[in-house]
C-alpha atoms as a printed R data frame, in Angstrom:
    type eleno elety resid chain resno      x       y       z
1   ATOM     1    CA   UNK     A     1 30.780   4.920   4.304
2   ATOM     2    CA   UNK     A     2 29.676   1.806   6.720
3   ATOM     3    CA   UNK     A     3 28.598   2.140  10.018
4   ATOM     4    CA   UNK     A     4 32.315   0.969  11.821
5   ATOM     5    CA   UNK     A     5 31.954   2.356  14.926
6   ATOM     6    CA   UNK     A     6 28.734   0.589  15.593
7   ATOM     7    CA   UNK     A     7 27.304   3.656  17.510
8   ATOM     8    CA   UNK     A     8 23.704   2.012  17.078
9   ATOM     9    CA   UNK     A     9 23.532  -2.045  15.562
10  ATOM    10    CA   UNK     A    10 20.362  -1.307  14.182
11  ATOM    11    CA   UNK     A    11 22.076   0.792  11.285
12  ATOM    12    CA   UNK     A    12 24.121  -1.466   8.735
13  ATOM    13    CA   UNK     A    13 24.893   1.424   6.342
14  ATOM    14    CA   UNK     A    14 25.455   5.145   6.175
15  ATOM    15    CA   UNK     A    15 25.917   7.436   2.923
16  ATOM    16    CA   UNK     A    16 25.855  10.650   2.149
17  ATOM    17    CA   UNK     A    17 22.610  11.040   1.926
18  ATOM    18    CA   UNK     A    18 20.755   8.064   3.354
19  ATOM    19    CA   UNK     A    19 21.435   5.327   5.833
20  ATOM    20    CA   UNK     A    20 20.152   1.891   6.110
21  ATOM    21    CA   UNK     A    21 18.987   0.635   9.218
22  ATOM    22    CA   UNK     A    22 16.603  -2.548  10.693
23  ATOM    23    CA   UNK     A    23 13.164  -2.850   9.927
24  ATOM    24    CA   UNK     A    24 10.665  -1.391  12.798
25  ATOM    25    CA   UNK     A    25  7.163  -3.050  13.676
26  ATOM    26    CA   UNK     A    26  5.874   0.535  12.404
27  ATOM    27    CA   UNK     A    27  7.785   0.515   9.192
28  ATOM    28    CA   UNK     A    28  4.398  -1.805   7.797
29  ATOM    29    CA   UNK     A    29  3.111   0.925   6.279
30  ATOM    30    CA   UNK     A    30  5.748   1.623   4.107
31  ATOM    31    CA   UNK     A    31  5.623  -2.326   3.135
32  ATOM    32    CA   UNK     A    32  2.047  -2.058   2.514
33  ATOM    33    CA   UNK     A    33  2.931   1.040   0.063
34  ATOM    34    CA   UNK     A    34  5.864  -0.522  -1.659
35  ATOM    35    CA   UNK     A    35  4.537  -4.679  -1.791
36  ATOM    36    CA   UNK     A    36  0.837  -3.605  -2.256
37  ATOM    37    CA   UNK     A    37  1.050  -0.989  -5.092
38  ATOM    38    CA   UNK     A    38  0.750  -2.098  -8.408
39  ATOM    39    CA   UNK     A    39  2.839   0.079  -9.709
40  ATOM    40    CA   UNK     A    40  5.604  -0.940  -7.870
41  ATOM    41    CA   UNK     A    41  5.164  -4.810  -8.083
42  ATOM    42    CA   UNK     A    42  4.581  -4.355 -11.806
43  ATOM    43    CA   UNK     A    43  8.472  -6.019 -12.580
44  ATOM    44    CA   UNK     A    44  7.561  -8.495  -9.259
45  ATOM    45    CA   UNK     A    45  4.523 -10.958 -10.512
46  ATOM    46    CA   UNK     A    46  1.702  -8.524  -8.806
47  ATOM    47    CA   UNK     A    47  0.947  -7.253  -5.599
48  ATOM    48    CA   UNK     A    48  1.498  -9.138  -2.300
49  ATOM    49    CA   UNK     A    49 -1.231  -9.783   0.068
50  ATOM    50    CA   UNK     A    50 -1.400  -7.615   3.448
51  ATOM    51    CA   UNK     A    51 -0.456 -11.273   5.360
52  ATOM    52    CA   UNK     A    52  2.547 -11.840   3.325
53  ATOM    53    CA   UNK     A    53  3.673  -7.959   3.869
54  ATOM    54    CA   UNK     A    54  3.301  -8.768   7.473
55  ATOM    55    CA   UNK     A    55  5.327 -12.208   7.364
56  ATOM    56    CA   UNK     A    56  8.128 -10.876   5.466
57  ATOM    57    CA   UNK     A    57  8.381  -7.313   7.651
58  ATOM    58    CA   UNK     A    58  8.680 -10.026  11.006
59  ATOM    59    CA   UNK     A    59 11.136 -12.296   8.793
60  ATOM    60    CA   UNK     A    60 13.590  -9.515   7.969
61  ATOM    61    CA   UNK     A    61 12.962  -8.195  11.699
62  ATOM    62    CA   UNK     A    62 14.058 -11.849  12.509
63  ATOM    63    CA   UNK     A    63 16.955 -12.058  10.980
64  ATOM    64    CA   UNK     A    64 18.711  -9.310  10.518
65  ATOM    65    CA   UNK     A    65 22.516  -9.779  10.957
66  ATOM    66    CA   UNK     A    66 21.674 -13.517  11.048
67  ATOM    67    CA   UNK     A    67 23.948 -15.181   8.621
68  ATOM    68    CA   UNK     A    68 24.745 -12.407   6.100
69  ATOM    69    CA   UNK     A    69 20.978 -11.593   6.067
70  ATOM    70    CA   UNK     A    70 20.299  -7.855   6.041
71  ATOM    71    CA   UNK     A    71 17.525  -6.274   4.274
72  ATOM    72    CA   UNK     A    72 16.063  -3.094   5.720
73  ATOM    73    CA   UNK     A    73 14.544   0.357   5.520
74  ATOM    74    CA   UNK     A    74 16.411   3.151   3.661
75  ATOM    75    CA   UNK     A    75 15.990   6.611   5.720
76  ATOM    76    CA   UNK     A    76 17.279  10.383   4.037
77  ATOM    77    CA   UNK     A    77 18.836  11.763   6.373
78  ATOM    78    CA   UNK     A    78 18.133  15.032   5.830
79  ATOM    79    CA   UNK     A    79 14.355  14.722   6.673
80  ATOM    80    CA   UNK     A    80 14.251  11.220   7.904
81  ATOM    81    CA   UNK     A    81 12.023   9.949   6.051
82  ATOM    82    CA   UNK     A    82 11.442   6.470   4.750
83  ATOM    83    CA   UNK     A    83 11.780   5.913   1.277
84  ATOM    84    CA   UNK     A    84 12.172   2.617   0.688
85  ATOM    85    CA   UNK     A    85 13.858  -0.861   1.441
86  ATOM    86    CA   UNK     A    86 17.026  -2.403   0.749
87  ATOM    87    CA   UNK     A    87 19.406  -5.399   1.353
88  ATOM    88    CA   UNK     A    88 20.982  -8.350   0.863
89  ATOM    89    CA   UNK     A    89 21.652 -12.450   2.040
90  ATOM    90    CA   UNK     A    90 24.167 -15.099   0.415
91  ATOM    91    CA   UNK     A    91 23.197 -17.827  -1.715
92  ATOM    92    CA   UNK     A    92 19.812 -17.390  -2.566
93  ATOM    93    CA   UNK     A    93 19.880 -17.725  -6.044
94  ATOM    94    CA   UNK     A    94 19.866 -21.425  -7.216
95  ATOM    95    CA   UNK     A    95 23.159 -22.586  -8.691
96  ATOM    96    CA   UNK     A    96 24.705 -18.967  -8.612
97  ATOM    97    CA   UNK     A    97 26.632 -18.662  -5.789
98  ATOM    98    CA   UNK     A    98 27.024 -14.861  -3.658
99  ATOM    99    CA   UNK     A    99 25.729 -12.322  -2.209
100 ATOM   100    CA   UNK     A   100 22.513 -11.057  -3.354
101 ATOM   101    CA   UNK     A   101 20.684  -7.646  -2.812
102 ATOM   102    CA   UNK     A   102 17.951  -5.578  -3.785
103 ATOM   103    CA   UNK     A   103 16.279  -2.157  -3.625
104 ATOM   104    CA   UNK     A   104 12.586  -0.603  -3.903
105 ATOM   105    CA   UNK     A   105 12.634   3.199  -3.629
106 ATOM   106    CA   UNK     A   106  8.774   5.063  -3.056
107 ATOM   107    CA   UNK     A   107  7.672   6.536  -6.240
108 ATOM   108    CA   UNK     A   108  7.991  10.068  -5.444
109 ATOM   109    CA   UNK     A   109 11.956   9.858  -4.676
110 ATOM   110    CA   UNK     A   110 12.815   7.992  -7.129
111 ATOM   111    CA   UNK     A   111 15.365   9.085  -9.781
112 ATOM   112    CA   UNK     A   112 17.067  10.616  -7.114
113 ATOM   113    CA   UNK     A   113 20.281   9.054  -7.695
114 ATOM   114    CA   UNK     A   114 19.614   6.840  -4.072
115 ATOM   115    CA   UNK     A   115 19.596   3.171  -5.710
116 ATOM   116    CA   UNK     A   116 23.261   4.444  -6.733
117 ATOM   117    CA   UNK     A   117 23.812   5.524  -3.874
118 ATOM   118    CA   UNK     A   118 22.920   2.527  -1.708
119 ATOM   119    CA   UNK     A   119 23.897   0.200  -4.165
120 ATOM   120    CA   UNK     A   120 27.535   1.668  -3.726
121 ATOM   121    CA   UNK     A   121 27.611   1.115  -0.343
122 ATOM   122    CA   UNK     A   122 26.631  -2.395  -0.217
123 ATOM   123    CA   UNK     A   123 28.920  -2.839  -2.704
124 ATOM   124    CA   UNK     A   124 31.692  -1.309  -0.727
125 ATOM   125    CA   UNK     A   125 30.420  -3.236   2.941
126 ATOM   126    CA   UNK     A   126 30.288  -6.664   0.513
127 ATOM   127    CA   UNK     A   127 33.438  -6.480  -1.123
128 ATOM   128    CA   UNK     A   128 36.038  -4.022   1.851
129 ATOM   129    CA   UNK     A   129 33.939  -5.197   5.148
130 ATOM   130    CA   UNK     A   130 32.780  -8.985   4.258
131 ATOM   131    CA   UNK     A   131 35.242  -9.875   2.006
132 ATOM   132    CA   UNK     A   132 32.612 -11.504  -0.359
133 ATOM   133    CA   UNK     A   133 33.835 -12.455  -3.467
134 ATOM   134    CA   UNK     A   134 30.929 -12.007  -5.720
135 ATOM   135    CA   UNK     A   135 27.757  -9.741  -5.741
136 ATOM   136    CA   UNK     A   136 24.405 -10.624  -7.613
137 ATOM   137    CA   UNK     A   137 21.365  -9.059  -8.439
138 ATOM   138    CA   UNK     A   138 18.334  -9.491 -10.536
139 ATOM   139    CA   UNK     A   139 16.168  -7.865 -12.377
140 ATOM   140    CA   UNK     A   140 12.514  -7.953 -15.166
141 ATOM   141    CA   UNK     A   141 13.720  -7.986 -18.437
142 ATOM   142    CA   UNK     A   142 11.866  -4.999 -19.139
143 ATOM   143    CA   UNK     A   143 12.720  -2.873 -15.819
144 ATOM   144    CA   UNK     A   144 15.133  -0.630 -17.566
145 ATOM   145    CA   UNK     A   145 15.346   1.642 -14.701
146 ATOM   146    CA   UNK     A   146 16.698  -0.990 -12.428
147 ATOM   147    CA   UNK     A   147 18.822  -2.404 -15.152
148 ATOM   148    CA   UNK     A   148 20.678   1.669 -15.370
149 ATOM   149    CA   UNK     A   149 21.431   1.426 -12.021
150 ATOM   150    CA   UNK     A   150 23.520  -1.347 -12.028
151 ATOM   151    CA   UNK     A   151 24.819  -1.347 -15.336
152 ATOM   152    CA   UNK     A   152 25.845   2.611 -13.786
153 ATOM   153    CA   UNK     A   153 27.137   0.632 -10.917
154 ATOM   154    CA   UNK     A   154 29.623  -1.586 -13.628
155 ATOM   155    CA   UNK     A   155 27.581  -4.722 -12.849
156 ATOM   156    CA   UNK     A   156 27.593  -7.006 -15.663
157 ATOM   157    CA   UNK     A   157 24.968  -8.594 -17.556
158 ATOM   158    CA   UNK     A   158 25.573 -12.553 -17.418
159 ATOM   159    CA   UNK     A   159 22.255 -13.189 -19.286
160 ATOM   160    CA   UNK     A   160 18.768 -14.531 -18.968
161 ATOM   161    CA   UNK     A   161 17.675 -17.107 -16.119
162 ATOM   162    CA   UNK     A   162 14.655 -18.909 -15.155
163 ATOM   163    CA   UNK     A   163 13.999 -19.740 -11.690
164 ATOM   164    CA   UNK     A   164 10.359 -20.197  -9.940
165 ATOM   165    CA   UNK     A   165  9.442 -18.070  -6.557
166 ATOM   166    CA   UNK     A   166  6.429 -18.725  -5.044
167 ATOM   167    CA   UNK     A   167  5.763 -15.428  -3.494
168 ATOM   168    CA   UNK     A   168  6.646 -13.976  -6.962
169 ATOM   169    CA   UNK     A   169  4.394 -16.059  -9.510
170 ATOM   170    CA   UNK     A   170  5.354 -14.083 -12.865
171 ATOM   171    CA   UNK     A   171  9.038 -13.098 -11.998
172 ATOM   172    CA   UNK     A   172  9.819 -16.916 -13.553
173 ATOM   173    CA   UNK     A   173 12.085 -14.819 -15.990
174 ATOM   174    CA   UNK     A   174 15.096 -12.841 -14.747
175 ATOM   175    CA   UNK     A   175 18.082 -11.065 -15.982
176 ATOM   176    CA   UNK     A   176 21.051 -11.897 -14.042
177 ATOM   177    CA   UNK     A   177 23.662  -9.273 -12.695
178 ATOM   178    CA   UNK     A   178 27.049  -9.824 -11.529
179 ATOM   179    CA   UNK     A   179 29.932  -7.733  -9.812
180 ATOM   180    CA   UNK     A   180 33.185  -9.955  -8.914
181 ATOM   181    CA   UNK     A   181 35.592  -8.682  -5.975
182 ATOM   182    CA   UNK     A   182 38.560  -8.460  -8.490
183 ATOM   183    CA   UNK     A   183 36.841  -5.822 -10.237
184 ATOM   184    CA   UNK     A   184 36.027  -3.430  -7.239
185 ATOM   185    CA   UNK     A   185 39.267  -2.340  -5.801
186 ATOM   186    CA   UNK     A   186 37.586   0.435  -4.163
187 ATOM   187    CA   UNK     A   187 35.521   1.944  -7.337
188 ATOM   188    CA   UNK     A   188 32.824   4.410  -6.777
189 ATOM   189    CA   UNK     A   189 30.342   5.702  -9.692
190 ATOM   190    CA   UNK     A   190 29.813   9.262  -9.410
């Protein structure tokens, strides 16, 4: 379920289980633990430095709700904890045209079932609340965890692309997802 009754415009997103709300000045040490672990940059091109942690936290402080631009920090309800970051902007990916999004979930809750979980939701707010015609993400060829979730989600796999990012140097390799309005009509995964 979205947040529609905009009781606080700091949360885009509400689930069962989790809700999605803007990024905090104190919400850099869960950056540092997601952008600065190994582990978890492994699919990414390597860790980030602490600076660019810091640049990208005040970016997506920035601009939240600025031109389609949300991406945030994913809280459990039930203990309010942070577990991770998620979100999503328009256009970002070079001659594919649509909205774009992306999760990282902490280690220890992951498997959880909340990348489903969110990733339903944005579908839902993309498709019922924006009226966006067309959903992207990507994902490491080898990141077959990632690649459940959406395939779970009944993305589709349009094939391999190439495309440079500077602040990832080996993601130059990508496997492109794709989830077109006239295929939601409201569906859930369970």
């Amino acid at each position: 379920m979205t947040n529609q009754n905009n009781e606080n415009p700091n949360v885009l997103l509400d689930s069962k289980r989790l809700y999605l709300r803007r990024v905090e000045k104190d919400d850099l040490e869960l950056f540092k633990q997601l952008f600065c672990d190994s582990k978890m940059m492994h699919f990414l091109g390597g860790t980030w430095t602490t600076d660019l942690v810091t640049e990208t936290l005040i970016e997506w402080r920035a601009e939240w709700g600025k031109n389609n631009y949300y991406y945030g920090v994913l809280i459990r309800k039930d203990t309010s904890e942070e577990i991770g970051i998620a979100g999503f902007t328009e256009n970002t990916i070079p001659e594919e045209p649509g909205l774009e999004f992306s999760w990282f979930i902490v280690p220890e809750q992951q498997q959880k079932g909340y990348a489903t979980e969110m990733t339903q939701e944005i579908l839902a707010y993309a498709f019922d609340e924006m009226e966006i015609d067309r959903v992207l993400a990507e994902t490491h060829p080898e990141n077959i965890a990632s690649s459940r979730v959406l395939e779970k989600s009944l993305f589709v796999n349009i094939g391999d692309r190439a495309n440079k990012y500077d602040f990832l140097p080996d993601f130059e390799k990508q496997v492109l997802w794709e989830y077109n309005r006239v295929n939601w009509k409201g569906k859930k995964t369970e």
